[in-house]
mmCIF file of C-alpha atoms in Angstrom:
data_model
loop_
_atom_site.group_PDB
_atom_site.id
_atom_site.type_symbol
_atom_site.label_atom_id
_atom_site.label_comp_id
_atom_site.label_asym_id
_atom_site.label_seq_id
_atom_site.Cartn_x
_atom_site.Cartn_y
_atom_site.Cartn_z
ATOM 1 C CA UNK A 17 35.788 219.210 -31.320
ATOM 2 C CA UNK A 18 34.958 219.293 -34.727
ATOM 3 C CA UNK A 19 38.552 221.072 -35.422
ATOM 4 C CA UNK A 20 40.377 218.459 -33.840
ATOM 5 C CA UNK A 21 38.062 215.548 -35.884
ATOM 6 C CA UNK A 22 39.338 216.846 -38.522
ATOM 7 C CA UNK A 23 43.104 217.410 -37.787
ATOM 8 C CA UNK A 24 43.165 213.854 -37.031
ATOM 9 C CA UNK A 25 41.751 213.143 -39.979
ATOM 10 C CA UNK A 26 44.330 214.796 -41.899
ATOM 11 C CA UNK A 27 47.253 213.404 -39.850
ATOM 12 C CA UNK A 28 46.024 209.381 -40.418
ATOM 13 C CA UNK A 29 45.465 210.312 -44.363
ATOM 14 C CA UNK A 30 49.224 211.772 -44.037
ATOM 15 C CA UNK A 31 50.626 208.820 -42.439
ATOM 16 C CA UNK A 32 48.904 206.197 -44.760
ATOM 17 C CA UNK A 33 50.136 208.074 -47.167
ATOM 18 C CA UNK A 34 53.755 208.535 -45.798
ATOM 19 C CA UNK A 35 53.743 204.689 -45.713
ATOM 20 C CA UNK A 36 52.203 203.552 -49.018
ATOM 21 C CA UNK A 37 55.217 205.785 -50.363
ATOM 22 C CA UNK A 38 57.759 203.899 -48.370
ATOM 23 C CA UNK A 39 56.045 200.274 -49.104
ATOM 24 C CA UNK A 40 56.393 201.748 -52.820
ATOM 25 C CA UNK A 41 60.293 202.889 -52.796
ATOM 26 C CA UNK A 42 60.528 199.764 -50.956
ATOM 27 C CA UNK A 43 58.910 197.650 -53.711
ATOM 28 C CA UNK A 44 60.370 199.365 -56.496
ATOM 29 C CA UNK A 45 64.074 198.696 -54.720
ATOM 30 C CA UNK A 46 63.121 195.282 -54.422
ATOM 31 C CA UNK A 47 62.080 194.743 -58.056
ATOM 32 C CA UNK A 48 64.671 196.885 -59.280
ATOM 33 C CA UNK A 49 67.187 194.631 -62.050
ATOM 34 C CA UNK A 50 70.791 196.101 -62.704
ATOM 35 C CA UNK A 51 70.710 195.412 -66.486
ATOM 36 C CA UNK A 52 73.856 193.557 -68.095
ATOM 37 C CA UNK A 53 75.636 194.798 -71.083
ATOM 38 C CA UNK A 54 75.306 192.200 -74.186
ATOM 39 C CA UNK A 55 78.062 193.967 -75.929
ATOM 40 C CA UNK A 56 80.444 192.283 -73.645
ATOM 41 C CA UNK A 57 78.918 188.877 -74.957
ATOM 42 C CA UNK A 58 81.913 186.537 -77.163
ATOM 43 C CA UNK A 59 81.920 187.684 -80.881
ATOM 44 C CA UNK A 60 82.053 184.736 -83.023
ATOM 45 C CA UNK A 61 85.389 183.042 -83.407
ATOM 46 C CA UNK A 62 86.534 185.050 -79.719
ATOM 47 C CA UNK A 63 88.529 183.331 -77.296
ATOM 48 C CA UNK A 64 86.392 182.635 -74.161
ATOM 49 C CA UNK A 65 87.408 181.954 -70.510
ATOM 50 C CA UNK A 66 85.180 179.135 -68.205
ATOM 51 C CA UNK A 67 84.579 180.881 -65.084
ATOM 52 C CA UNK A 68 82.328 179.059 -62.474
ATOM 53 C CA UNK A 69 80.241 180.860 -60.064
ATOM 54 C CA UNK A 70 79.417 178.272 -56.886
ATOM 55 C CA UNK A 71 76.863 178.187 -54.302
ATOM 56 C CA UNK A 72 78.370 176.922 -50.790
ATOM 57 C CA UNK A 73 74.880 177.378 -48.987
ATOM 58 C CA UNK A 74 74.671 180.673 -47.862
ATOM 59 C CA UNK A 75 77.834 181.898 -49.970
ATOM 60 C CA UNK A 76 79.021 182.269 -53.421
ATOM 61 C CA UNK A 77 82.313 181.854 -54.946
ATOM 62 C CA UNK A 78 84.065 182.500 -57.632
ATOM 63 C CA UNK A 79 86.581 180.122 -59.025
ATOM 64 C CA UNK A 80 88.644 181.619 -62.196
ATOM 65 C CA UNK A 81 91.655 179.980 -63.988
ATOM 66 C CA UNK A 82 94.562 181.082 -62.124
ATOM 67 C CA UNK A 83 96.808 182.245 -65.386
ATOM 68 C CA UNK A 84 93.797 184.644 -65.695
ATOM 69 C CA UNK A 85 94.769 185.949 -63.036
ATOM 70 C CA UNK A 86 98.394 185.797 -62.629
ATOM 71 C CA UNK A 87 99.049 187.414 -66.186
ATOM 72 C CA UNK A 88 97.323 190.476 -64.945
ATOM 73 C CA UNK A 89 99.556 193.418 -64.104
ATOM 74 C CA UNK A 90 98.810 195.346 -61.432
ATOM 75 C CA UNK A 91 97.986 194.320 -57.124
ATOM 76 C CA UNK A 92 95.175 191.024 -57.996
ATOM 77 C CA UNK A 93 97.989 189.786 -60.325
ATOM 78 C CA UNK A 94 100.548 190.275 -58.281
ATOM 79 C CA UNK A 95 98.622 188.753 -55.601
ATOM 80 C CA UNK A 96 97.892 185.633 -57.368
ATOM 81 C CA UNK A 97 100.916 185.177 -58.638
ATOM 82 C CA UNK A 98 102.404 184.848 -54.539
ATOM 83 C CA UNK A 99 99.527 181.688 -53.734
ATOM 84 C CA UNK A 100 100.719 178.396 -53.400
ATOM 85 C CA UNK A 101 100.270 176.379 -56.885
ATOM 86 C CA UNK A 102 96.636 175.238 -57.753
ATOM 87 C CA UNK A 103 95.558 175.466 -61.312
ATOM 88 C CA UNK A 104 91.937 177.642 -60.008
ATOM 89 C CA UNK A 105 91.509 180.614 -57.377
ATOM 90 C CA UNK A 106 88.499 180.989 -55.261
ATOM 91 C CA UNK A 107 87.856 184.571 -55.188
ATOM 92 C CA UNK A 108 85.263 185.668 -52.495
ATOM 93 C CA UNK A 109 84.510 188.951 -50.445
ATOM 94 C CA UNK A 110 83.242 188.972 -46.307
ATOM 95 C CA UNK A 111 83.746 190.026 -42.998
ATOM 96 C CA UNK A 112 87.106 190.681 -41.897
ATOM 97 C CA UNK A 113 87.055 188.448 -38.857
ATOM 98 C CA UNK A 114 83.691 186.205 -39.370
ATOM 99 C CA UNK A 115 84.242 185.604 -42.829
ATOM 100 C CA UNK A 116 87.957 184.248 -41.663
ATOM 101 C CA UNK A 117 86.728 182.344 -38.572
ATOM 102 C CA UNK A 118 86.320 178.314 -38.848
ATOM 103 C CA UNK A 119 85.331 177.648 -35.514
ATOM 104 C CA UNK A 120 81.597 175.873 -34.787
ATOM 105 C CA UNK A 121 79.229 178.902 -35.474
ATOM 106 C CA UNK A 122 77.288 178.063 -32.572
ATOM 107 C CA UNK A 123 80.447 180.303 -30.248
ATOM 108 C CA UNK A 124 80.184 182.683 -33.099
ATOM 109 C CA UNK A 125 76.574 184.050 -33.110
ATOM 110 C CA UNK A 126 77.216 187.379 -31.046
ATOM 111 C CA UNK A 127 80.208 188.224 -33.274
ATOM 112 C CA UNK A 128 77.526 187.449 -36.364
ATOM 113 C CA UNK A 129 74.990 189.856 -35.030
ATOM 114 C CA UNK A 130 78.156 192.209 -34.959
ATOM 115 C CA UNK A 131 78.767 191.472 -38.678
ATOM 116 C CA UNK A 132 75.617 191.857 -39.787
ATOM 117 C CA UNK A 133 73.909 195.095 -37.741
ATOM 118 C CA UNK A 134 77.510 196.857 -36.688
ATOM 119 C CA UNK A 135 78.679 199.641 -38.861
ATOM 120 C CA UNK A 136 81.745 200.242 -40.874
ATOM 121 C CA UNK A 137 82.773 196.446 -40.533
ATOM 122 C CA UNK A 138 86.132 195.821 -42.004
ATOM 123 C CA UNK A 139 86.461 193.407 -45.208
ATOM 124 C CA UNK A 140 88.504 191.216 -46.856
ATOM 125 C CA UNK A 141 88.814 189.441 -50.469
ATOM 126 C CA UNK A 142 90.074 185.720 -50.479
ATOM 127 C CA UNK A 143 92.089 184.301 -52.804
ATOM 128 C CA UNK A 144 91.989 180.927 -52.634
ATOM 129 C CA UNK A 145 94.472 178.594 -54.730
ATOM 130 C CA UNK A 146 92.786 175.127 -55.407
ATOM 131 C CA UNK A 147 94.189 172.097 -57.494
ATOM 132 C CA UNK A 148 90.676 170.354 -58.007
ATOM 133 C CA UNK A 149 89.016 171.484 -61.099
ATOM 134 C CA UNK A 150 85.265 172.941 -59.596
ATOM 135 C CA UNK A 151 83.172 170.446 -61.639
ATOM 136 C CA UNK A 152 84.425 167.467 -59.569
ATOM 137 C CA UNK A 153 83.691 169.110 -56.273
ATOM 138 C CA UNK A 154 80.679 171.028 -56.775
ATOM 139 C CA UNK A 155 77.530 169.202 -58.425
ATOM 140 C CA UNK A 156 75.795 170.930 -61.206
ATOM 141 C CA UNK A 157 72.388 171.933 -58.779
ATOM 142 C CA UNK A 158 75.787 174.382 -56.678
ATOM 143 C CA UNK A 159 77.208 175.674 -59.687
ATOM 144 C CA UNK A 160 76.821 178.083 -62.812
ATOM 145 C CA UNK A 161 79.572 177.996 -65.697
ATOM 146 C CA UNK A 162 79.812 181.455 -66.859
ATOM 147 C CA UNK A 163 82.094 181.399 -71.000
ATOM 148 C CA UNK A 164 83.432 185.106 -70.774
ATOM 149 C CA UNK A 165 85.191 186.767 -73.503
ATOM 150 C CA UNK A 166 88.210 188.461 -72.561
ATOM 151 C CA UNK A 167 86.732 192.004 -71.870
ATOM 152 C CA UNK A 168 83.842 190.752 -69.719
ATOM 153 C CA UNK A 169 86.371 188.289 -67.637
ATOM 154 C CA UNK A 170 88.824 192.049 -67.449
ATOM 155 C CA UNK A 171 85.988 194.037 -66.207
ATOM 156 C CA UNK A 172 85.057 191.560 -63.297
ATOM 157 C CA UNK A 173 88.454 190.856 -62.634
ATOM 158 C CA UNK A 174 89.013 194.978 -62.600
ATOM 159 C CA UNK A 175 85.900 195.116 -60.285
ATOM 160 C CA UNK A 176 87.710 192.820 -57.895
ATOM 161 C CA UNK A 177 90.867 194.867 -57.527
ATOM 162 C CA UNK A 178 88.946 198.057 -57.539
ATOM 163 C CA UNK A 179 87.885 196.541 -54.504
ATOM 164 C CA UNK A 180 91.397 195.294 -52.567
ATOM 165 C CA UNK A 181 92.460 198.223 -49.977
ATOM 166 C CA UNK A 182 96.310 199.356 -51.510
ATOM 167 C CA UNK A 183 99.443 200.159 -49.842
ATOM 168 C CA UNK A 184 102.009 201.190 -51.612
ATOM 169 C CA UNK A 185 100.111 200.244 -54.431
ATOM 170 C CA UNK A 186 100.113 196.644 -53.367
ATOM 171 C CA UNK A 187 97.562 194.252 -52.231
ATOM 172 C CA UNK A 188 97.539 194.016 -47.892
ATOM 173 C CA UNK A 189 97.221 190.365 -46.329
ATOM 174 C CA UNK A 190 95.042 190.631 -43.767
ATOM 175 C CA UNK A 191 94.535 187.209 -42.653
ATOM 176 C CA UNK A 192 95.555 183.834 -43.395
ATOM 177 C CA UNK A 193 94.864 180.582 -41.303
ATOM 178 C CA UNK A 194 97.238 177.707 -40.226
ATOM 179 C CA UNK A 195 97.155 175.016 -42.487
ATOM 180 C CA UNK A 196 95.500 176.699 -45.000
ATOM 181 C CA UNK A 197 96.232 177.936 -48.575
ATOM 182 C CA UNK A 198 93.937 180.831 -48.709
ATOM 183 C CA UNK A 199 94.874 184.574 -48.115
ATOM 184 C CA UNK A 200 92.667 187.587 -46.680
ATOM 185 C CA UNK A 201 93.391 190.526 -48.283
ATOM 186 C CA UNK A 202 92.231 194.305 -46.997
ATOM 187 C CA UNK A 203 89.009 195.176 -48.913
ATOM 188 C CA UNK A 204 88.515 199.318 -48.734
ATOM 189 C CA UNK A 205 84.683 198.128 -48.898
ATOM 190 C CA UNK A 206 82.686 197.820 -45.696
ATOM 191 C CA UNK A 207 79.933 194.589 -44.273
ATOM 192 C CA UNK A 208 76.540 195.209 -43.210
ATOM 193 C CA UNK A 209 73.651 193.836 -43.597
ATOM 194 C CA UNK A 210 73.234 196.254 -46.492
ATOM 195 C CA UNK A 211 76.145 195.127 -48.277
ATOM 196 C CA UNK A 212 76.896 191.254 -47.740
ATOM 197 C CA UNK A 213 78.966 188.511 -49.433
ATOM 198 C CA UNK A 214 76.505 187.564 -52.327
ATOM 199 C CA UNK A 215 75.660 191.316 -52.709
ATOM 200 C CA UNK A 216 79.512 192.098 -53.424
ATOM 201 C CA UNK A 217 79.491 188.645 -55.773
ATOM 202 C CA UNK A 218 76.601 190.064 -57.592
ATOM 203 C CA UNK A 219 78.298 193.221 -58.352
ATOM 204 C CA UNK A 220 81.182 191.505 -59.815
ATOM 205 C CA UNK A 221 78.901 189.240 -62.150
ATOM 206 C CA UNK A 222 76.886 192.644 -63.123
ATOM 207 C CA UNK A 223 80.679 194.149 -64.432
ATOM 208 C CA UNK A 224 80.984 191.060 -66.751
ATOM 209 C CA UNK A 225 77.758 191.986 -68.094
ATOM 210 C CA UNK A 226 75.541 189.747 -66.049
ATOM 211 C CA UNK A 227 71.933 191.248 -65.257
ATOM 212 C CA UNK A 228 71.223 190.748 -61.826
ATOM 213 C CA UNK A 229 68.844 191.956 -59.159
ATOM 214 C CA UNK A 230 71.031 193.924 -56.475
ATOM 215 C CA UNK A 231 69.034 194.338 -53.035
ATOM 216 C CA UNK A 232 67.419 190.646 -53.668
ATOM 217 C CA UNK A 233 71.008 189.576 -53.728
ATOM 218 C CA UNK A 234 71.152 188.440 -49.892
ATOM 219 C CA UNK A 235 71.229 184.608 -50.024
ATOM 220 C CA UNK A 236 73.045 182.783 -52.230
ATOM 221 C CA UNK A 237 70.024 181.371 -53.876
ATOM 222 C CA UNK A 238 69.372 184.322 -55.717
ATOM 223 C CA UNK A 239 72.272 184.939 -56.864
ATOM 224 C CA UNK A 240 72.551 181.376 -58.676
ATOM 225 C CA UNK A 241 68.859 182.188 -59.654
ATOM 226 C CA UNK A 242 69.201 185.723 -61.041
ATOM 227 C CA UNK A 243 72.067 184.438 -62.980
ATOM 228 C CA UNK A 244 69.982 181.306 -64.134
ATOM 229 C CA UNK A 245 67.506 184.167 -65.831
ATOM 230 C CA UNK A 246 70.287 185.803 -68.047
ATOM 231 C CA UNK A 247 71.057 181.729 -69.705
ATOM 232 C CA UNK A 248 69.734 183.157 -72.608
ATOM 233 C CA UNK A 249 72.931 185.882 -72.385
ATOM 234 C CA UNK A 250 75.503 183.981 -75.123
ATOM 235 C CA UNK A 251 77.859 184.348 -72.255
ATOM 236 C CA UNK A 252 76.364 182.617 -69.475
ATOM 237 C CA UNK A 253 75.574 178.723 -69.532
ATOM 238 C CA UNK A 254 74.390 176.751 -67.263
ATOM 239 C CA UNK A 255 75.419 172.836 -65.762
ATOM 240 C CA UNK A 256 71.925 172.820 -64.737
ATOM 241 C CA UNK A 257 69.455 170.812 -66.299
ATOM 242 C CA UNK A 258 66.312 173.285 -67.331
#
């Protein structure tokens, strides 16, 4: 008896233990802050671009000046360059098919679940062409205004296309919808619930030199509010009144 007293005793000091690691890894994830690079800030006198990252609820956008795009070589320039006109693109990153669907979310809660717990979900990148400049349809609370100098707006815009599934070296339309100006393309990325919209959004900011906080980036909230902590960053401002 006294053998097995003290087996057990060893087995439920193992298995706190075993879990105040996880609850620490866990913690430590949680907490952990992917660092921006402030040598990608706008050196006096430095051309600048106005990029503005938007909050649409539970998703984040990114709307850039379209000749920022279309005098890119390569697939995302090419790609911009075949939208319909509209002086800013909406750039965004989801799930192949839910991301796409418009229809009332109440019919589309199974194929959410599917999204979100499913793996190897296909993706897609939007480009969006829009004609109204962001300010006027997005008020100040649902927006950030990010003044990039050229190499931080190249290495987002480089994170994007490293992103857009190729073939033949070209960018794959995946998707469009009927009435819409908007195109789908392929993304060689995958949704989960470990890897959602405002997670991929986050990792774009965080290639312009943007510090934000990776596995907190679920909601949409925290990406506008990890990206509210770096105004001090020369190259992030705010429309938000402190």
């Amino acid at each position: 008896m006294k053998r097995r007293r003290r087996s057990s005793r060893t087995s439920g000091a193992l298995t706190r233990g075993v879990l105040a690691g996880a609850l620490g890894v866990v913690a430590a994830l949680w907490t952990w802050t992917a660092a921006g690079d402030a040598a990608l800030a706008p050196r006096p006198g430095e051309a600048t671009t106005r990029v503005h990252l938007l909050n649409n609820g539970f998703h984040t956008d990114l709307a850039v000046p379209r000749t920022a795009l279309t005098r890119r070589p390569g697939p995302l320039g090419e790609a911009a360059r075949s939208l319909a006109p509209g002086d800013w693109i909406l750039i965004g990153w989801g799930d192949a098919k839910f991301y796409v669907d418009q229809s009332p979310m109440e019919g589309r809660l199974l194929d959410g679940g599917r999204a979100f717990f499913a793996p190897g979900n296909r993706s897609v990148i939007m480009l969006d062409p829009d004609q109204t400049d962001p300010t006027t349809r997005f008020a100040a609370a649902n927006r950030n205004t990010l003044t990039l100098s050229q190499r931080a707006l190249t290495r987002m815009l480089d994170h994007v296309e490293a992103s857009l599934q190729l073939t033949g070296g070209a960018a794959r339309i995946a998707a469009s919808r009927s009435g819409d100006d908007a195109r789908f393309y392929a993304s060689r990325e995958h949704f989960w619930i470990g890897h959602l919209c405002n997670h991929w959004t986050a990792g774009v900011l965080n290639a312009g030199g943007i510090t934000v906080r990776p596995l907190r980036s679920v909601t949409a909230g925290e990406v506008m509010t990890a990206s509210d902590a770096t105004r001090r960053v020369p190259f992030l401002q705010s429309d938000r009144t402190p």
